[in-house]
CSV table of C-alpha atoms in Angstrom, one decimal:
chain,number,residue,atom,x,y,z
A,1,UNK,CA,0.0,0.0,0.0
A,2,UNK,CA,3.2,2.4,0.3
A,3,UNK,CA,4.7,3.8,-3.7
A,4,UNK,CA,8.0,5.5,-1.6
A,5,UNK,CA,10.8,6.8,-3.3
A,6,UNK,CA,9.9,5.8,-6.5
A,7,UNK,CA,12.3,7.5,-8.2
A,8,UNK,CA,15.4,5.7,-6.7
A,9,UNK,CA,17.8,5.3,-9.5
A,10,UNK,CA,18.6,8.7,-11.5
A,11,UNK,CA,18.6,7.0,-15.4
A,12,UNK,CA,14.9,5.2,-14.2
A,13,UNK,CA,13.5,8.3,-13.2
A,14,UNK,CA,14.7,10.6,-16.2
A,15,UNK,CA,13.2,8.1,-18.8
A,16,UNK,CA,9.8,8.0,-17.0
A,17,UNK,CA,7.0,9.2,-19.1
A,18,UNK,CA,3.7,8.3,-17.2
A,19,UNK,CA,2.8,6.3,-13.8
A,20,UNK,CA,0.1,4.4,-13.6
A,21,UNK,CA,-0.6,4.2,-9.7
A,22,UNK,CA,-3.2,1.3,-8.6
A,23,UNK,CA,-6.4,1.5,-7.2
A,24,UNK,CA,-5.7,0.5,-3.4
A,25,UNK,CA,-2.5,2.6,-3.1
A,26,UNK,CA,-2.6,4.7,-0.1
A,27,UNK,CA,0.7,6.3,0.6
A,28,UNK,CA,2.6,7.7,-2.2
A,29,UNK,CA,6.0,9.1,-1.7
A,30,UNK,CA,8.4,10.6,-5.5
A,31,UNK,CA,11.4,12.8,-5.5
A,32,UNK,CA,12.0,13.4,-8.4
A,33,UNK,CA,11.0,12.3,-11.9
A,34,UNK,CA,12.3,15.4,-14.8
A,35,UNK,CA,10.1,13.4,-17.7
A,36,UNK,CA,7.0,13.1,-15.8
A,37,UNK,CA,4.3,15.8,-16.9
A,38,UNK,CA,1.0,14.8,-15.9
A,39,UNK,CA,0.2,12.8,-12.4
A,40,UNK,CA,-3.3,10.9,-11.7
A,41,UNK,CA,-3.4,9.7,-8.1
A,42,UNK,CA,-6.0,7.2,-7.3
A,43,UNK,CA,-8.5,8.4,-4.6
A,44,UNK,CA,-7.3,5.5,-2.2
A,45,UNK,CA,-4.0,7.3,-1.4
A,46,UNK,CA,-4.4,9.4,2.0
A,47,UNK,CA,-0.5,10.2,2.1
A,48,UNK,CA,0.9,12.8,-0.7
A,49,UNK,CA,4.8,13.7,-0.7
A,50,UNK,CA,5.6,15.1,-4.2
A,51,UNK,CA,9.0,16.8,-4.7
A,52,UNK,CA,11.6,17.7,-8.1
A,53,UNK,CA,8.9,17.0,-10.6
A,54,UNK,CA,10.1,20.1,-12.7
A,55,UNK,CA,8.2,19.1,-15.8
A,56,UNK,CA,5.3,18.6,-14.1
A,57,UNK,CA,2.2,20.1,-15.6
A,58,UNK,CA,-0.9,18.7,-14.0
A,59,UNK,CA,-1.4,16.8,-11.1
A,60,UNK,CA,-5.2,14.9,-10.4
A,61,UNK,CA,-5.0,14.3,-6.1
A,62,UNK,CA,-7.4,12.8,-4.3
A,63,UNK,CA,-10.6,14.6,-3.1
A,64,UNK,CA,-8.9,13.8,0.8
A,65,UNK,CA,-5.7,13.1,1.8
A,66,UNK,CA,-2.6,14.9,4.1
A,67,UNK,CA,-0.3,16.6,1.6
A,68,UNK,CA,2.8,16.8,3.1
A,69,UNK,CA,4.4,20.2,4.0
A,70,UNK,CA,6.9,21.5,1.4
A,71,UNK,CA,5.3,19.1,-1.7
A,72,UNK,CA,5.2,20.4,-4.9
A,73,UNK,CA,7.2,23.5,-4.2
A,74,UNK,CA,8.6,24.8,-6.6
A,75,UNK,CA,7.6,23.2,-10.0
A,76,UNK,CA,7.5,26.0,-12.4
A,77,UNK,CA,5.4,24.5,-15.1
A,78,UNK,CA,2.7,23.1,-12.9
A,79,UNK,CA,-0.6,24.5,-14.0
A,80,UNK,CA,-3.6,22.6,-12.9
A,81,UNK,CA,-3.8,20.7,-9.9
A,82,UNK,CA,-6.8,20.3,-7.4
A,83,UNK,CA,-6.1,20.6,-3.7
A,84,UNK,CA,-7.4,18.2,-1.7
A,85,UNK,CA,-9.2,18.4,1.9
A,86,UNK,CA,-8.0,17.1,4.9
A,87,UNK,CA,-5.2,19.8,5.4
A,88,UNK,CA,-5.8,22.1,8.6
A,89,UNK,CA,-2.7,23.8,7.5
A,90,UNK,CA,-1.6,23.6,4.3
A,91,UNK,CA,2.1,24.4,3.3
A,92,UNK,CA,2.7,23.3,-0.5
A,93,UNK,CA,2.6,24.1,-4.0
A,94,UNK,CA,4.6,27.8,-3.0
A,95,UNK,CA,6.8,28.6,-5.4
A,96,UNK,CA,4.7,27.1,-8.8
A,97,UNK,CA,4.8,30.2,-11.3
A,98,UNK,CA,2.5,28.7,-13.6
A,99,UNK,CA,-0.7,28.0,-11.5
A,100,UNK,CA,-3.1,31.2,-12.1
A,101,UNK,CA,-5.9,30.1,-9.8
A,102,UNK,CA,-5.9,28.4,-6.6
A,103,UNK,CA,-9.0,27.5,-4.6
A,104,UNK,CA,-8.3,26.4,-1.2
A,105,UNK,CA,-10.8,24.0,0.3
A,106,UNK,CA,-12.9,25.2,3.4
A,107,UNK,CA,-11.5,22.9,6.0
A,108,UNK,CA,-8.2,24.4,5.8
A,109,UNK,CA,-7.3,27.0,8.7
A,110,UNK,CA,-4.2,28.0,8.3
A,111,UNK,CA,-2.4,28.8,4.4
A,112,UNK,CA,1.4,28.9,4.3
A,113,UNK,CA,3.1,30.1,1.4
A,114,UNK,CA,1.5,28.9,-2.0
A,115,UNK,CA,1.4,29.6,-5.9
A,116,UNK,CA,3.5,31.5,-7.3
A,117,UNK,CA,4.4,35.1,-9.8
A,118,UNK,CA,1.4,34.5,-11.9
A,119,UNK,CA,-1.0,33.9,-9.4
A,120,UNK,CA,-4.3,35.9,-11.0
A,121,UNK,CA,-7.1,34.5,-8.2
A,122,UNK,CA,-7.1,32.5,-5.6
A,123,UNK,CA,-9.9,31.9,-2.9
A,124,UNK,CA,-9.0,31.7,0.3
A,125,UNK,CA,-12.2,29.1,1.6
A,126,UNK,CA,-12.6,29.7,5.6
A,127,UNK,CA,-9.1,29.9,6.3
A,128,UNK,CA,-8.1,31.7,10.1
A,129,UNK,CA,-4.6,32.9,9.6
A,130,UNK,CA,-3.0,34.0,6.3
A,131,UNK,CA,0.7,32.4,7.0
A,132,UNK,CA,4.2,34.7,6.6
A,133,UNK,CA,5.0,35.3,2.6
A,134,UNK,CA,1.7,33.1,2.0
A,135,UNK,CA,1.1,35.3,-0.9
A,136,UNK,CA,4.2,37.2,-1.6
A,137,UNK,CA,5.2,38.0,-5.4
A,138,UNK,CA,1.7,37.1,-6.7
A,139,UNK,CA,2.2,40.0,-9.4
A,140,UNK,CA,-0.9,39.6,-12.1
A,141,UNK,CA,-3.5,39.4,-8.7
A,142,UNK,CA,-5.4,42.6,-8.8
A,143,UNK,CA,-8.1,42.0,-5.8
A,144,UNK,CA,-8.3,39.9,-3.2
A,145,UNK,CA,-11.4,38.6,-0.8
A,146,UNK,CA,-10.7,38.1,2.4
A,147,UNK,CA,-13.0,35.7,4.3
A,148,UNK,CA,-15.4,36.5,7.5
A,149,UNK,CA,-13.1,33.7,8.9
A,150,UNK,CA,-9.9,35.0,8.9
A,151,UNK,CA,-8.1,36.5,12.4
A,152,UNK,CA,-4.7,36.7,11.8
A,153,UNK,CA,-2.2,38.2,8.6
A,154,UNK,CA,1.5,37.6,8.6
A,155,UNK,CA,4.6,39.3,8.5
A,156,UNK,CA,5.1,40.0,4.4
A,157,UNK,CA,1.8,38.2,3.7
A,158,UNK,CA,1.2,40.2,0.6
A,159,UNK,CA,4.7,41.8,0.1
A,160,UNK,CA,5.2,42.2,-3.1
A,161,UNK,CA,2.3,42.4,-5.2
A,162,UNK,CA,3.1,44.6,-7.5
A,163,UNK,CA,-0.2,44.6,-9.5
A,164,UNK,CA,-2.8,44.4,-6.3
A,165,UNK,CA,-4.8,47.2,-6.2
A,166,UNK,CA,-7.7,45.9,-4.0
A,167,UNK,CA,-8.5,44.0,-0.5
A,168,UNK,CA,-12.2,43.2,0.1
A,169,UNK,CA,-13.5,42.0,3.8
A,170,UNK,CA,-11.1,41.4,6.6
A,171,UNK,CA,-13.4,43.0,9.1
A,172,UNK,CA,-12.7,40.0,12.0
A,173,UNK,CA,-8.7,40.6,11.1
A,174,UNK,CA,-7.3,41.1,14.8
A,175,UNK,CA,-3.4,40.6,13.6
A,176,UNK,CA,-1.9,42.5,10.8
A,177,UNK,CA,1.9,41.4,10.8
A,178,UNK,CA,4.3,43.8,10.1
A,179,UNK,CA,5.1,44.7,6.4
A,180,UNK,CA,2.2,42.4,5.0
A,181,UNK,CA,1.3,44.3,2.3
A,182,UNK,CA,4.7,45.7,1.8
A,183,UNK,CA,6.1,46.2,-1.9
A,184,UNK,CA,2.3,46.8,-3.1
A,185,UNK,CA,2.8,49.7,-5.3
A,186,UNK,CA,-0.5,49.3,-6.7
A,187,UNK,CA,-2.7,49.1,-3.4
A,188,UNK,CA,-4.8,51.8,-3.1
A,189,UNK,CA,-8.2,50.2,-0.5
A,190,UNK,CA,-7.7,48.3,1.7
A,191,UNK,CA,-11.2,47.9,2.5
A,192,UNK,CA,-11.7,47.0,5.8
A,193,UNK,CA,-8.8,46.5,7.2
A,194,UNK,CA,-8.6,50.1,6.0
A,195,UNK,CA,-10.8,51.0,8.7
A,196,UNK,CA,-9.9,52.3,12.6
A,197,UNK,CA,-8.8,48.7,14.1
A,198,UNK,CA,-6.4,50.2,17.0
A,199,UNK,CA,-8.7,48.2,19.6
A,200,UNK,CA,-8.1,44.5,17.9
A,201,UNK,CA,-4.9,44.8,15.7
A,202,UNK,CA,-1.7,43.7,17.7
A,203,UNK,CA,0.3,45.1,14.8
A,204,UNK,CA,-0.4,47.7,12.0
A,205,UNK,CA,2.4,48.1,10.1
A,206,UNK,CA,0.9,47.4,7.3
A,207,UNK,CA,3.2,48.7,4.3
């Protein structure tokens, strides 16, 4: 029921076209693979650890499973992949230059950093605290929707969104960390969190 380092043996791995994973499978473990583009996991796997797949264009994951932190950082032709439930904090997929829209499902509650220069949209589900750098360098995203849900922003959250112009919600935010929208030339309403927040905002360095 384990698939763990797959990709043992460099002249295997570079030759690899295409994996077909069985039905049953439940952990699954590669690091590494330069030929493989596209990636179906069954729906039985409840284990994901996905590294140095740098041709790596789409990736079918399981509705649920625990997607281990640091997988599929960094794979800068990724540019569809589904992210599962089942991740109360999710830290993967930062780094992926080629994913333009990210939805993030609703039981996550905490976001480390994710996606990538050419992030355009992402939706942050019901998500409680935006992680340090979760956003950074997104440079196409123009607006962003903040959820009801979400208490706490980190240090350099949004630092360096070049192109963001707009911040919707973020009226239960009680922690702004310092410098998170730092870099955001652009920015010009902050909705919300624009407002007087003296009384629940530990920090307010905001730019």
């Amino acid at each position: 029921s384990t698939l763990a380092n797959f990709f043992a043996n460099k002249e295997l791995k570079d030759r690899i076209l295409f994996i077909n994973l069985p039905n049953g499978l439940e952990t699954l473990i590669i690091n590494g693979g330069d030929d493989l583009t596209e990636l179906n996991v069954p729906e039985s796997v409840n284990y994901i650890e996905v590294k140095k797949l740098y041709n790596l264009v789409s990736a079918k994951l399981p509705q649920t499973c625990t997607v281990a932190d640091a997988s599929f950082a960094y794979l800068p032709k990724l540019k569809t992949v589904n992210i599962p439930k089942g991740n109360p904090y999710l830290n993967a997929f930062a780094g992926c230059d080629a994913l333009e829209n990210i939805t993030i499902p609703d039981d996550v509650l905490e976001l480390g950093a994710i996606g990538g220069q050419n992030l355009r949209t992402i939706n942050l589900g019901n998500i409680r605290v935006l992680g340090e750098g979760a956003l950074s360098s997104s440079n196409l995203m123009t607006e962003v929707t903040l959820p009801d849900s979400l208490v706490a922003i980190e240090g350099g959250a949004f630092s360096g969104c070049t192109a963001l112009k707009t911040v919707k919600g973020g009226k239960n935010v009680k922690t702004l960390g310092s410098g998170a929208f730092s870099g955001c030339g652009s920015l010009n309403d902050l909705g919300e969190l624009g407002q007087p927040c003296a009384a629940r905002c530990t920090d307010r360095t905001l730019i």
